[in-house]
Structure formats: C-alpha cells, structure tokens
Amino acid sequence: GENVEQHPSTLSVQEGDSAVIKCTYSDSASNYFPWYKQELGKRPQLIIDIRSNVGEKKDQRIAVTLNKTAKHFSLHITETQPEDSAVYFCAATANAGGTSYGKLTFGQGTILTVHP
Amino acid sequence: DGGITQSPKYLFRKEGQNVTLSCEQNLNHDAMYWYRQDPGQGLRLIYYSQIVNDFQKGDIAEGYSVSREKKESFPLTVTSAQKNPTAFYLCASSITGGPYEQYFGPGTRLTVT
C-alpha cells in the first residue's frame, strides 16, 4: 500500500519568514495530494490540494509543488504569521484510479510554530 | 461547525467495555471515513464506506466495528478487543467519483482506564 513520509516533524520560524514542509510517497499511481491544517484541539481543514496533472498550485501565501518523477511534493508558506502556527499534514491517495477513491494515506504531521 | 458532527466531544470508559462513537453528516456525501489520531503518527484509517450498507477495513481495523444503515450516519464501535483504545477519533466525509476533499468532524477524545 501507499506510504507517505513527512519532514520535518517540527519547524520553528520567525514571523515573515518562509516555511517549507516536504513529503514523499511510494505509490506511483497516486494522483491526488491534499494538505490539511489542524489547529490545537480542532478538526483538520484542507488548505490546498494538487492533482498529478499539475506541477504547482498557489493560493495567496500558500503554494504546493509536485514532482511526480521523484515522488515528492512540498508545501510552501510565505510571509508567515503567528496564526499559521498549527500542525500540517500531507496526504496521498492509496489507489488512485481504482476502486478506493478518497482512501488517503497521511504523513506523520509537522508542528509549525511562528514566533512574533 | 455544521456539516459533520461527532458526539460526544470527550468520552471516558472502563477497560473491557465497548463504546460507540457517533458521526452524522448533512452534506449529502456518499463516502464516510473513520480515522484514529495519536501523537506523532498522523491520521490512520480505521474503516471507510463508499455507500450505504457497504464498508471496508482500513489500515487499523482490528478491535473496531462500524455500520452504515443510513447515508447520514456512520457510527464506530470501539470493542474491548482493541488493545490501545485511548486516542482522538475523527470522522470524515466526501463525495465519491474523485478523489475529492474530505471534510472532518470535530473529533471525539476517548480515554479508557
């Protein structure tokens, strides 16, 4: 099955700096890669996603890049703010194109702390 | 926080007791999922259902059971056979035919002593 590795496990930055979180996946058939943000005690919420027919996607201060050949994808947050502090999870589909649509495998999470 | 709800928010049980966690959604989604979250391990899939009266085991189904009698509801039972039941449990739903975004409930924190 799919295996997703996420690094780093913790990331500390100063307000205004950029933050980058990286994930690798094992199943070359995966075609959907969402990123979720989870604030303390809250539910995970989708912040951006990318499909395998696209190499990069941006939404204001957030961007995701995908390298299908190397099987890795990254989350980039620019001009970080204290409210960006949270746990971020990457995910990938386990059986893209088969009978298991939506069966996501998650990375272990990155605790991002933005210091004012 | 409408759309998908879980109850209760906190649940305490004695070891050896079965306990059922509730998950309800009004998003008209066909697919529903249960995840377990432990510190440092991300979200792990317990069970998922793509349609009423059908469900499949996820990666860590041992010691858990589910039912899907209605589109809106996907309750999870944590049985006494689950060796380490204390965790944060998250329910999610999505439309099918994708993959598409999964919408999460607020979670239930289960403590078994």
PDB file of N, CA, C and O in Angstrom, chain A residues 29-107:
ATOM      1  N   ALA A  29       1.091   5.417  -8.668  1.00  0.00           N
ATOM      2  CA  ALA A  29      -0.250   5.594  -9.223  1.00  0.00           C
ATOM      3  C   ALA A  29      -1.047   6.678  -8.498  1.00  0.00           C
ATOM      4  O   ALA A  29      -2.106   7.082  -8.959  1.00  0.00           O
ATOM      5  N   SER A  30      -0.556   7.176  -7.362  1.00  0.00           N
ATOM      6  CA  SER A  30      -1.280   8.217  -6.626  1.00  0.00           C
ATOM      7  C   SER A  30      -1.404   9.463  -7.474  1.00  0.00           C
ATOM      8  O   SER A  30      -0.473   9.855  -8.175  1.00  0.00           O
ATOM      9  N   ASN A  31      -2.584  10.115  -7.410  1.00  0.00           N
ATOM     10  CA  ASN A  31      -2.802  11.282  -8.260  1.00  0.00           C
ATOM     11  C   ASN A  31      -3.466  12.454  -7.560  1.00  0.00           C
ATOM     12  O   ASN A  31      -3.877  13.421  -8.210  1.00  0.00           O
ATOM     13  N   TYR A  32      -3.597  12.380  -6.237  1.00  0.00           N
ATOM     14  CA  TYR A  32      -4.239  13.480  -5.511  1.00  0.00           C
ATOM     15  C   TYR A  32      -3.492  13.689  -4.208  1.00  0.00           C
ATOM     16  O   TYR A  32      -3.291  12.729  -3.446  1.00  0.00           O
ATOM     17  N   PHE A  33      -3.090  14.956  -3.934  1.00  0.00           N
ATOM     18  CA  PHE A  33      -2.210  15.248  -2.809  1.00  0.00           C
ATOM     19  C   PHE A  33      -2.729  16.475  -2.068  1.00  0.00           C
ATOM     20  O   PHE A  33      -2.409  17.617  -2.414  1.00  0.00           O
ATOM     21  N   PRO A  34      -3.519  16.262  -1.014  1.00  0.00           N
ATOM     22  CA  PRO A  34      -4.027  17.398  -0.237  1.00  0.00           C
ATOM     23  C   PRO A  34      -3.124  17.725   0.948  1.00  0.00           C
ATOM     24  O   PRO A  34      -2.372  16.873   1.436  1.00  0.00           O
ATOM     25  N   TRP A  35      -3.241  18.953   1.412  1.00  0.00           N
ATOM     26  CA  TRP A  35      -2.574  19.398   2.636  1.00  0.00           C
ATOM     27  C   TRP A  35      -3.654  19.890   3.603  1.00  0.00           C
ATOM     28  O   TRP A  35      -4.522  20.685   3.221  1.00  0.00           O
ATOM     29  N   TYR A  36      -3.566  19.419   4.850  1.00  0.00           N
ATOM     30  CA  TYR A  36      -4.522  19.808   5.871  1.00  0.00           C
ATOM     31  C   TYR A  36      -3.806  20.555   6.986  1.00  0.00           C
ATOM     32  O   TYR A  36      -2.664  20.254   7.338  1.00  0.00           O
ATOM     33  N   LYS A  37      -4.511  21.522   7.560  1.00  0.00           N
ATOM     34  CA  LYS A  37      -4.014  22.283   8.712  1.00  0.00           C
ATOM     35  C   LYS A  37      -4.902  21.947   9.904  1.00  0.00           C
ATOM     36  O   LYS A  37      -6.133  21.956   9.790  1.00  0.00           O
ATOM     37  N   GLN A  38      -4.271  21.628  11.034  1.00  0.00           N
ATOM     38  CA  GLN A  38      -5.031  21.310  12.228  1.00  0.00           C
ATOM     39  C   GLN A  38      -4.544  22.178  13.384  1.00  0.00           C
ATOM     40  O   GLN A  38      -3.418  22.016  13.868  1.00  0.00           O
ATOM     41  N   GLU A  39      -5.385  23.086  13.837  1.00  0.00           N
ATOM     42  CA  GLU A  39      -5.057  23.898  15.000  1.00  0.00           C
ATOM     43  C   GLU A  39      -5.349  23.078  16.256  1.00  0.00           C
ATOM     44  O   GLU A  39      -6.102  22.112  16.215  1.00  0.00           O
ATOM     45  N   LEU A  40      -4.738  23.487  17.341  1.00  0.00           N
ATOM     46  CA  LEU A  40      -4.809  22.717  18.577  1.00  0.00           C
ATOM     47  C   LEU A  40      -6.254  22.456  18.991  1.00  0.00           C
ATOM     48  O   LEU A  40      -7.047  23.387  19.152  1.00  0.00           O
ATOM     49  N   GLY A  41      -6.593  21.181  19.139  1.00  0.00           N
ATOM     50  CA  GLY A  41      -7.920  20.803  19.588  1.00  0.00           C
ATOM     51  C   GLY A  41      -9.021  20.936  18.542  1.00  0.00           C
ATOM     52  O   GLY A  41     -10.201  20.738  18.852  1.00  0.00           O
ATOM     53  N   LYS A  42      -8.628  21.264  17.310  1.00  0.00           N
ATOM     54  CA  LYS A  42      -9.635  21.473  16.261  1.00  0.00           C
ATOM     55  C   LYS A  42      -9.575  20.358  15.206  1.00  0.00           C
ATOM     56  O   LYS A  42      -8.690  19.505  15.233  1.00  0.00           O
ATOM     57  N   ARG A  43     -10.492  20.393  14.292  1.00  0.00           N
ATOM     58  CA  ARG A  43     -10.517  19.407  13.221  1.00  0.00           C
ATOM     59  C   ARG A  43      -9.532  19.786  12.124  1.00  0.00           C
ATOM     60  O   ARG A  43      -9.272  20.968  11.908  1.00  0.00           O
ATOM     61  N   PRO A  44      -8.989  18.826  11.383  1.00  0.00           N
ATOM     62  CA  PRO A  44      -8.159  19.154  10.212  1.00  0.00           C
ATOM     63  C   PRO A  44      -8.999  19.834   9.138  1.00  0.00           C
ATOM     64  O   PRO A  44     -10.159  19.451   8.909  1.00  0.00           O
ATOM     65  N   GLN A  45      -8.411  20.815   8.477  1.00  0.00           N
ATOM     66  CA  GLN A  45      -9.113  21.513   7.399  1.00  0.00           C
ATOM     67  C   GLN A  45      -8.188  21.609   6.193  1.00  0.00           C
ATOM     68  O   GLN A  45      -7.001  21.928   6.334  1.00  0.00           O
ATOM     69  N   LEU A  46      -8.758  21.359   5.025  1.00  0.00           N
ATOM     70  CA  LEU A  46      -7.992  21.413   3.788  1.00  0.00           C
ATOM     71  C   LEU A  46      -7.542  22.854   3.517  1.00  0.00           C
ATOM     72  O   LEU A  46      -8.337  23.792   3.600  1.00  0.00           O
ATOM     73  N   ILE A  47      -6.247  23.026   3.218  1.00  0.00           N
ATOM     74  CA  ILE A  47      -5.775  24.364   2.875  1.00  0.00           C
ATOM     75  C   ILE A  47      -5.400  24.457   1.399  1.00  0.00           C
ATOM     76  O   ILE A  47      -5.509  25.522   0.790  1.00  0.00           O
ATOM     77  N   ILE A  48      -4.972  23.391   0.803  1.00  0.00           N
ATOM     78  CA  ILE A  48      -4.638  23.378  -0.618  1.00  0.00           C
ATOM     79  C   ILE A  48      -4.477  21.933  -1.058  1.00  0.00           C
ATOM     80  O   ILE A  48      -4.155  21.062  -0.238  1.00  0.00           O
ATOM     81  N   ASP A  49      -4.738  21.663  -2.315  1.00  0.00           N
ATOM     82  CA  ASP A  49      -4.512  20.325  -2.848  1.00  0.00           C
ATOM     83  C   ASP A  49      -4.004  20.426  -4.282  1.00  0.00           C
ATOM     84  O   ASP A  49      -4.125  21.473  -4.920  1.00  0.00           O
ATOM     85  N   ILE A  50      -3.405  19.352  -4.757  1.00  0.00           N
ATOM     86  CA  ILE A  50      -2.865  19.345  -6.109  1.00  0.00           C
ATOM     87  C   ILE A  50      -3.089  17.971  -6.719  1.00  0.00           C
ATOM     88  O   ILE A  50      -3.050  16.957  -6.007  1.00  0.00           O
ATOM     89  N   ARG A  51      -3.335  17.943  -7.995  1.00  0.00           N
ATOM     90  CA  ARG A  51      -3.519  16.683  -8.710  1.00  0.00           C
ATOM     91  C   ARG A  51      -2.316  16.450  -9.610  1.00  0.00           C
ATOM     92  O   ARG A  51      -1.598  17.388  -9.954  1.00  0.00           O
ATOM     93  N   SER A  52      -2.132  15.210 -10.025  1.00  0.00           N
ATOM     94  CA  SER A  52      -0.872  14.839 -10.670  1.00  0.00           C
ATOM     95  C   SER A  52      -0.695  15.412 -12.064  1.00  0.00           C
ATOM     96  O   SER A  52       0.382  15.306 -12.637  1.00  0.00           O
ATOM     97  N   ASN A  53      -1.718  16.038 -12.607  1.00  0.00           N
ATOM     98  CA  ASN A  53      -1.563  16.648 -13.926  1.00  0.00           C
ATOM     99  C   ASN A  53      -1.082  18.104 -13.823  1.00  0.00           C
ATOM    100  O   ASN A  53      -0.993  18.810 -14.828  1.00  0.00           O
ATOM    101  N   VAL A  54      -0.759  18.524 -12.603  1.00  0.00           N
ATOM    102  CA  VAL A  54      -0.314  19.895 -12.360  1.00  0.00           C
ATOM    103  C   VAL A  54       0.988  19.853 -11.564  1.00  0.00           C
ATOM    104  O   VAL A  54       1.139  19.016 -10.673  1.00  0.00           O
ATOM    105  N   GLY A  55       1.940  20.755 -11.863  1.00  0.00           N
ATOM    106  CA  GLY A  55       3.199  20.742 -11.148  1.00  0.00           C
ATOM    107  C   GLY A  55       3.245  21.700  -9.973  1.00  0.00           C
ATOM    108  O   GLY A  55       4.033  21.510  -9.045  1.00  0.00           O
ATOM    109  N   GLU A  56       2.412  22.740 -10.011  1.00  0.00           N
ATOM    110  CA  GLU A  56       2.427  23.735  -8.945  1.00  0.00           C
ATOM    111  C   GLU A  56       1.053  24.389  -8.860  1.00  0.00           C
ATOM    112  O   GLU A  56       0.356  24.560  -9.867  1.00  0.00           O
ATOM    113  N   LYS A  57       0.692  24.748  -7.643  1.00  0.00           N
ATOM    114  CA  LYS A  57      -0.573  25.441  -7.417  1.00  0.00           C
ATOM    115  C   LYS A  57      -0.382  26.450  -6.306  1.00  0.00           C
ATOM    116  O   LYS A  57       0.295  26.147  -5.311  1.00  0.00           O
ATOM    117  N   LYS A  58      -0.942  27.674  -6.491  1.00  0.00           N
ATOM    118  CA  LYS A  58      -0.762  28.718  -5.480  1.00  0.00           C
ATOM    119  C   LYS A  58      -2.120  29.270  -5.049  1.00  0.00           C
ATOM    120  O   LYS A  58      -3.063  29.330  -5.845  1.00  0.00           O
ATOM    121  N   ASP A  59      -2.160  29.650  -3.766  1.00  0.00           N
ATOM    122  CA  ASP A  59      -3.342  30.303  -3.227  1.00  0.00           C
ATOM    123  C   ASP A  59      -2.863  31.311  -2.208  1.00  0.00           C
ATOM    124  O   ASP A  59      -2.573  30.967  -1.066  1.00  0.00           O
ATOM    125  N   GLN A  60      -2.727  32.536  -2.633  1.00  0.00           N
ATOM    126  CA  GLN A  60      -2.244  33.640  -1.794  1.00  0.00           C
ATOM    127  C   GLN A  60      -0.856  33.293  -1.260  1.00  0.00           C
ATOM    128  O   GLN A  60       0.085  33.170  -2.034  1.00  0.00           O
ATOM    129  N   ARG A  61      -0.698  33.133   0.065  1.00  0.00           N
ATOM    130  CA  ARG A  61       0.631  32.885   0.642  1.00  0.00           C
ATOM    131  C   ARG A  61       1.030  31.409   0.636  1.00  0.00           C
ATOM    132  O   ARG A  61       2.116  31.052   1.097  1.00  0.00           O
ATOM    133  N   ILE A  62       0.160  30.563   0.147  1.00  0.00           N
ATOM    134  CA  ILE A  62       0.398  29.115   0.196  1.00  0.00           C
ATOM    135  C   ILE A  62       0.597  28.574  -1.219  1.00  0.00           C
ATOM    136  O   ILE A  62      -0.126  28.968  -2.144  1.00  0.00           O
ATOM    137  N   ALA A  63       1.565  27.688  -1.364  1.00  0.00           N
ATOM    138  CA  ALA A  63       1.796  27.038  -2.653  1.00  0.00           C
ATOM    139  C   ALA A  63       2.174  25.586  -2.408  1.00  0.00           C
ATOM    140  O   ALA A  63       2.724  25.231  -1.361  1.00  0.00           O
ATOM    141  N   VAL A  64       1.853  24.748  -3.364  1.00  0.00           N
ATOM    142  CA  VAL A  64       2.267  23.342  -3.314  1.00  0.00           C
ATOM    143  C   VAL A  64       2.928  22.996  -4.641  1.00  0.00           C
ATOM    144  O   VAL A  64       2.467  23.426  -5.698  1.00  0.00           O
ATOM    145  N   THR A  65       4.033  22.268  -4.569  1.00  0.00           N
ATOM    146  CA  THR A  65       4.714  21.801  -5.766  1.00  0.00           C
ATOM    147  C   THR A  65       4.734  20.284  -5.763  1.00  0.00           C
ATOM    148  O   THR A  65       4.779  19.654  -4.700  1.00  0.00           O
ATOM    149  N   LEU A  66       4.702  19.693  -6.938  1.00  0.00           N
ATOM    150  CA  LEU A  66       4.668  18.245  -7.076  1.00  0.00           C
ATOM    151  C   LEU A  66       5.708  17.808  -8.104  1.00  0.00           C
ATOM    152  O   LEU A  66       5.765  18.327  -9.218  1.00  0.00           O
ATOM    153  N   ASN A  67       6.523  16.837  -7.717  1.00  0.00           N
ATOM    154  CA  ASN A  67       7.496  16.226  -8.617  1.00  0.00           C
ATOM    155  C   ASN A  67       7.143  14.752  -8.721  1.00  0.00           C
ATOM    156  O   ASN A  67       7.483  13.952  -7.851  1.00  0.00           O
ATOM    157  N   LYS A  68       6.426  14.398  -9.787  1.00  0.00           N
ATOM    158  CA  LYS A  68       5.958  13.016  -9.938  1.00  0.00           C
ATOM    159  C   LYS A  68       7.105  12.042 -10.159  1.00  0.00           C
ATOM    160  O   LYS A  68       7.064  10.898  -9.705  1.00  0.00           O
ATOM    161  N   THR A  69       8.136  12.488 -10.858  1.00  0.00           N
ATOM    162  CA  THR A  69       9.265  11.603 -11.142  1.00  0.00           C
ATOM    163  C   THR A  69       9.944  11.185  -9.849  1.00  0.00           C
ATOM    164  O   THR A  69      10.271  10.013  -9.640  1.00  0.00           O
ATOM    165  N   ALA A  70      10.163  12.164  -8.976  1.00  0.00           N
ATOM    166  CA  ALA A  70      10.835  11.887  -7.706  1.00  0.00           C
ATOM    167  C   ALA A  70       9.856  11.437  -6.626  1.00  0.00           C
ATOM    168  O   ALA A  70      10.277  11.052  -5.538  1.00  0.00           O
ATOM    169  N   LYS A  71       8.570  11.513  -6.906  1.00  0.00           N
ATOM    170  CA  LYS A  71       7.517  11.139  -5.953  1.00  0.00           C
ATOM    171  C   LYS A  71       7.632  11.947  -4.677  1.00  0.00           C
ATOM    172  O   LYS A  71       7.665  11.386  -3.559  1.00  0.00           O
ATOM    173  N   HIS A  72       7.721  13.261  -4.823  1.00  0.00           N
ATOM    174  CA  HIS A  72       7.645  14.096  -3.637  1.00  0.00           C
ATOM    175  C   HIS A  72       6.881  15.374  -3.936  1.00  0.00           C
ATOM    176  O   HIS A  72       6.768  15.822  -5.077  1.00  0.00           O
ATOM    177  N   PHE A  73       6.303  15.943  -2.898  1.00  0.00           N
ATOM    178  CA  PHE A  73       5.556  17.186  -3.005  1.00  0.00           C
ATOM    179  C   PHE A  73       5.797  18.017  -1.752  1.00  0.00           C
ATOM    180  O   PHE A  73       6.119  17.472  -0.699  1.00  0.00           O
ATOM    181  N   SER A  74       5.678  19.325  -1.899  1.00  0.00           N
ATOM    182  CA  SER A  74       6.058  20.237  -0.821  1.00  0.00           C
ATOM    183  C   SER A  74       5.028  21.338  -0.648  1.00  0.00           C
ATOM    184  O   SER A  74       4.396  21.771  -1.609  1.00  0.00           O
ATOM    185  N   LEU A  75       4.907  21.784   0.593  1.00  0.00           N
ATOM    186  CA  LEU A  75       4.053  22.919   0.949  1.00  0.00           C
ATOM    187  C   LEU A  75       4.956  24.104   1.253  1.00  0.00           C
ATOM    188  O   LEU A  75       5.903  23.975   2.021  1.00  0.00           O
ATOM    189  N   HIS A  76       4.652  25.245   0.653  1.00  0.00           N
ATOM    190  CA  HIS A  76       5.424  26.460   0.862  1.00  0.00           C
ATOM    191  C   HIS A  76       4.489  27.526   1.416  1.00  0.00           C
ATOM    192  O   HIS A  76       3.455  27.824   0.804  1.00  0.00           O
ATOM    193  N   ILE A  77       4.862  28.091   2.566  1.00  0.00           N
ATOM    194  CA  ILE A  77       4.102  29.197   3.153  1.00  0.00           C
ATOM    195  C   ILE A  77       5.029  30.396   3.194  1.00  0.00           C
ATOM    196  O   ILE A  77       6.102  30.341   3.812  1.00  0.00           O
ATOM    197  N   THR A  78       4.639  31.476   2.545  1.00  0.00           N
ATOM    198  CA  THR A  78       5.451  32.700   2.565  1.00  0.00           C
ATOM    199  C   THR A  78       4.867  33.700   3.550  1.00  0.00           C
ATOM    200  O   THR A  78       3.693  33.606   3.932  1.00  0.00           O
ATOM    201  N   GLU A  79       5.720  34.645   3.960  1.00  0.00           N
ATOM    202  CA  GLU A  79       5.297  35.720   4.878  1.00  0.00           C
ATOM    203  C   GLU A  79       4.491  35.145   6.051  1.00  0.00           C
ATOM    204  O   GLU A  79       3.353  35.563   6.309  1.00  0.00           O
ATOM    205  N   THR A  80       5.078  34.203   6.762  1.00  0.00           N
ATOM    206  CA  THR A  80       4.353  33.516   7.821  1.00  0.00           C
ATOM    207  C   THR A  80       3.868  34.475   8.899  1.00  0.00           C
ATOM    208  O   THR A  80       4.497  35.508   9.185  1.00  0.00           O
ATOM    209  N   GLN A  81       2.739  34.101   9.511  1.00  0.00           N
ATOM    210  CA  GLN A  81       2.112  34.884  10.570  1.00  0.00           C
ATOM    211  C   GLN A  81       1.877  33.968  11.763  1.00  0.00           C
ATOM    212  O   GLN A  81       1.770  32.748  11.596  1.00  0.00           O
ATOM    213  N   PRO A  82       1.763  34.520  12.965  1.00  0.00           N
ATOM    214  CA  PRO A  82       1.539  33.670  14.153  1.00  0.00           C
ATOM    215  C   PRO A  82       0.326  32.754  13.997  1.00  0.00           C
ATOM    216  O   PRO A  82       0.334  31.632  14.495  1.00  0.00           O
ATOM    217  N   GLU A  83      -0.701  33.202  13.289  1.00  0.00           N
ATOM    218  CA  GLU A  83      -1.897  32.361  13.112  1.00  0.00           C
ATOM    219  C   GLU A  83      -1.658  31.178  12.168  1.00  0.00           C
ATOM    220  O   GLU A  83      -2.529  30.309  12.033  1.00  0.00           O
ATOM    221  N   ASP A  84      -0.492  31.118  11.532  1.00  0.00           N
ATOM    222  CA  ASP A  84      -0.134  29.941  10.738  1.00  0.00           C
ATOM    223  C   ASP A  84       0.347  28.799  11.632  1.00  0.00           C
ATOM    224  O   ASP A  84       0.494  27.663  11.159  1.00  0.00           O
ATOM    225  N   SER A  85       0.584  29.081  12.899  1.00  0.00           N
ATOM    226  CA  SER A  85       1.042  28.047  13.835  1.00  0.00           C
ATOM    227  C   SER A  85      -0.025  26.967  13.967  1.00  0.00           C
ATOM    228  O   SER A  85      -1.181  27.257  14.300  1.00  0.00           O
ATOM    229  N   ALA A  86       0.368  25.735  13.685  1.00  0.00           N
ATOM    230  CA  ALA A  86      -0.579  24.609  13.683  1.00  0.00           C
ATOM    231  C   ALA A  86       0.205  23.349  13.312  1.00  0.00           C
ATOM    232  O   ALA A  86       1.412  23.397  13.089  1.00  0.00           O
ATOM    233  N   VAL A  87      -0.526  22.237  13.241  1.00  0.00           N
ATOM    234  CA  VAL A  87       0.050  21.005  12.708  1.00  0.00           C
ATOM    235  C   VAL A  87      -0.418  20.866  11.254  1.00  0.00           C
ATOM    236  O   VAL A  87      -1.608  21.047  10.970  1.00  0.00           O
ATOM    237  N   TYR A  88       0.510  20.578  10.373  1.00  0.00           N
ATOM    238  CA  TYR A  88       0.201  20.430   8.952  1.00  0.00           C
ATOM    239  C   TYR A  88       0.416  18.977   8.543  1.00  0.00           C
ATOM    240  O   TYR A  88       1.429  18.363   8.880  1.00  0.00           O
ATOM    241  N   PHE A  89      -0.556  18.427   7.828  1.00  0.00           N
ATOM    242  CA  PHE A  89      -0.478  17.049   7.344  1.00  0.00           C
ATOM    243  C   PHE A  89      -0.537  17.017   5.819  1.00  0.00           C
ATOM    244  O   PHE A  89      -1.396  17.676   5.218  1.00  0.00           O
ATOM    245  N   CYS A  90       0.339  16.246   5.216  1.00  0.00           N
ATOM    246  CA  CYS A  90       0.207  15.949   3.801  1.00  0.00           C
ATOM    247  C   CYS A  90      -0.486  14.592   3.669  1.00  0.00           C
ATOM    248  O   CYS A  90      -0.561  13.832   4.632  1.00  0.00           O
ATOM    249  N   ALA A  91      -0.997  14.311   2.494  1.00  0.00           N
ATOM    250  CA  ALA A  91      -1.663  13.035   2.253  1.00  0.00           C
ATOM    251  C   ALA A  91      -1.589  12.693   0.774  1.00  0.00           C
ATOM    252  O   ALA A  91      -1.352  13.567  -0.070  1.00  0.00           O
ATOM    253  N   ALA A  92      -1.793  11.426   0.473  1.00  0.00           N
ATOM    254  CA  ALA A  92      -1.813  10.948  -0.909  1.00  0.00           C
ATOM    255  C   ALA A  92      -2.829   9.835  -1.017  1.00  0.00           C
ATOM    256  O   ALA A  92      -3.122   9.142  -0.049  1.00  0.00           O
ATOM    257  N   THR A  93      -3.366   9.678  -2.211  1.00  0.00           N
ATOM    258  CA  THR A  93      -4.315   8.592  -2.415  1.00  0.00           C
ATOM    259  C   THR A  93      -3.590   7.261  -2.401  1.00  0.00           C
ATOM    260  O   THR A  93      -2.436   7.159  -2.817  1.00  0.00           O
ATOM    261  N   ALA A  94      -4.311   6.226  -1.943  1.00  0.00           N
ATOM    262  CA  ALA A  94      -3.707   4.898  -1.868  1.00  0.00           C
ATOM    263  C   ALA A  94      -3.873   4.133  -3.172  1.00  0.00           C
ATOM    264  O   ALA A  94      -2.971   3.441  -3.612  1.00  0.00           O
ATOM    265  N   ASN A  95      -5.024   4.273  -3.804  1.00  0.00           N
ATOM    266  CA  ASN A  95      -5.283   3.508  -5.024  1.00  0.00           C
ATOM    267  C   ASN A  95      -5.937   4.417  -6.033  1.00  0.00           C
ATOM    268  O   ASN A  95      -7.089   4.266  -6.381  1.00  0.00           O
ATOM    269  N   ALA A  96      -5.224   5.389  -6.508  1.00  0.00           N
ATOM    270  CA  ALA A  96      -5.761   6.352  -7.462  1.00  0.00           C
ATOM    271  C   ALA A  96      -6.229   5.641  -8.725  1.00  0.00           C
ATOM    272  O   ALA A  96      -5.543   4.784  -9.265  1.00  0.00           O
ATOM    273  N   GLY A  97      -7.441   5.994  -9.160  1.00  0.00           N
ATOM    274  CA  GLY A  97      -7.959   5.442 -10.402  1.00  0.00           C
ATOM    275  C   GLY A  97      -8.590   4.073 -10.240  1.00  0.00           C
ATOM    276  O   GLY A  97      -9.151   3.533 -11.169  1.00  0.00           O
ATOM    277  N   GLY A  98      -8.530   3.522  -9.054  1.00  0.00           N
ATOM    278  CA  GLY A  98      -9.106   2.187  -8.827  1.00  0.00           C
ATOM    279  C   GLY A  98     -10.427   2.265  -8.110  1.00  0.00           C
ATOM    280  O   GLY A  98     -11.193   3.195  -8.304  1.00  0.00           O
ATOM    281  N   THR A  99     -10.680   1.366  -7.225  1.00  0.00           N
ATOM    282  CA  THR A  99     -11.958   1.313  -6.522  1.00  0.00           C
ATOM    283  C   THR A  99     -11.910   1.992  -5.178  1.00  0.00           C
ATOM    284  O   THR A  99     -12.862   1.952  -4.442  1.00  0.00           O
ATOM    285  N   SER A 100     -10.818   2.589  -4.799  1.00  0.00           N
ATOM    286  CA  SER A 100     -10.671   3.163  -3.470  1.00  0.00           C
ATOM    287  C   SER A 100     -10.508   4.663  -3.526  1.00  0.00           C
ATOM    288  O   SER A 100      -9.649   5.241  -2.879  1.00  0.00           O
ATOM    289  N   TYR A 101     -11.323   5.338  -4.306  1.00  0.00           N
ATOM    290  CA  TYR A 101     -11.286   6.793  -4.329  1.00  0.00           C
ATOM    291  C   TYR A 101     -11.385   7.347  -2.927  1.00  0.00           C
ATOM    292  O   TYR A 101     -12.197   6.908  -2.125  1.00  0.00           O
ATOM    293  N   GLY A 102     -10.547   8.338  -2.632  1.00  0.00           N
ATOM    294  CA  GLY A 102     -10.646   9.017  -1.355  1.00  0.00           C
ATOM    295  C   GLY A 102      -9.973   8.301  -0.219  1.00  0.00           C
ATOM    296  O   GLY A 102      -9.997   8.782   0.891  1.00  0.00           O
ATOM    297  N   LYS A 103      -9.372   7.154  -0.450  1.00  0.00           N
ATOM    298  CA  LYS A 103      -8.705   6.444   0.639  1.00  0.00           C
ATOM    299  C   LYS A 103      -7.321   7.040   0.792  1.00  0.00           C
ATOM    300  O   LYS A 103      -6.361   6.586   0.195  1.00  0.00           O
ATOM    301  N   LEU A 104      -7.217   8.060   1.610  1.00  0.00           N
ATOM    302  CA  LEU A 104      -5.979   8.806   1.768  1.00  0.00           C
ATOM    303  C   LEU A 104      -5.038   8.160   2.767  1.00  0.00           C
ATOM    304  O   LEU A 104      -5.472   7.583   3.757  1.00  0.00           O
ATOM    305  N   THR A 105      -3.746   8.278   2.509  1.00  0.00           N
ATOM    306  CA  THR A 105      -2.713   7.939   3.476  1.00  0.00           C
ATOM    307  C   THR A 105      -2.048   9.243   3.884  1.00  0.00           C
ATOM    308  O   THR A 105      -1.612  10.018   3.034  1.00  0.00           O
ATOM    309  N   PHE A 106      -1.956   9.480   5.202  1.00  0.00           N
ATOM    310  CA  PHE A 106      -1.440  10.740   5.728  1.00  0.00           C
ATOM    311  C   PHE A 106       0.013  10.613   6.158  1.00  0.00           C
ATOM    312  O   PHE A 106       0.456   9.545   6.606  1.00  0.00           O
ATOM    313  N   GLY A 107       0.731  11.724   6.056  1.00  0.00           N
ATOM    314  CA  GLY A 107       2.042  11.821   6.664  1.00  0.00           C
ATOM    315  C   GLY A 107       1.903  11.987   8.165  1.00  0.00           C
ATOM    316  O   GLY A 107       0.798  12.116   8.695  1.00  0.00           O
TER     317      GLY A 107
END
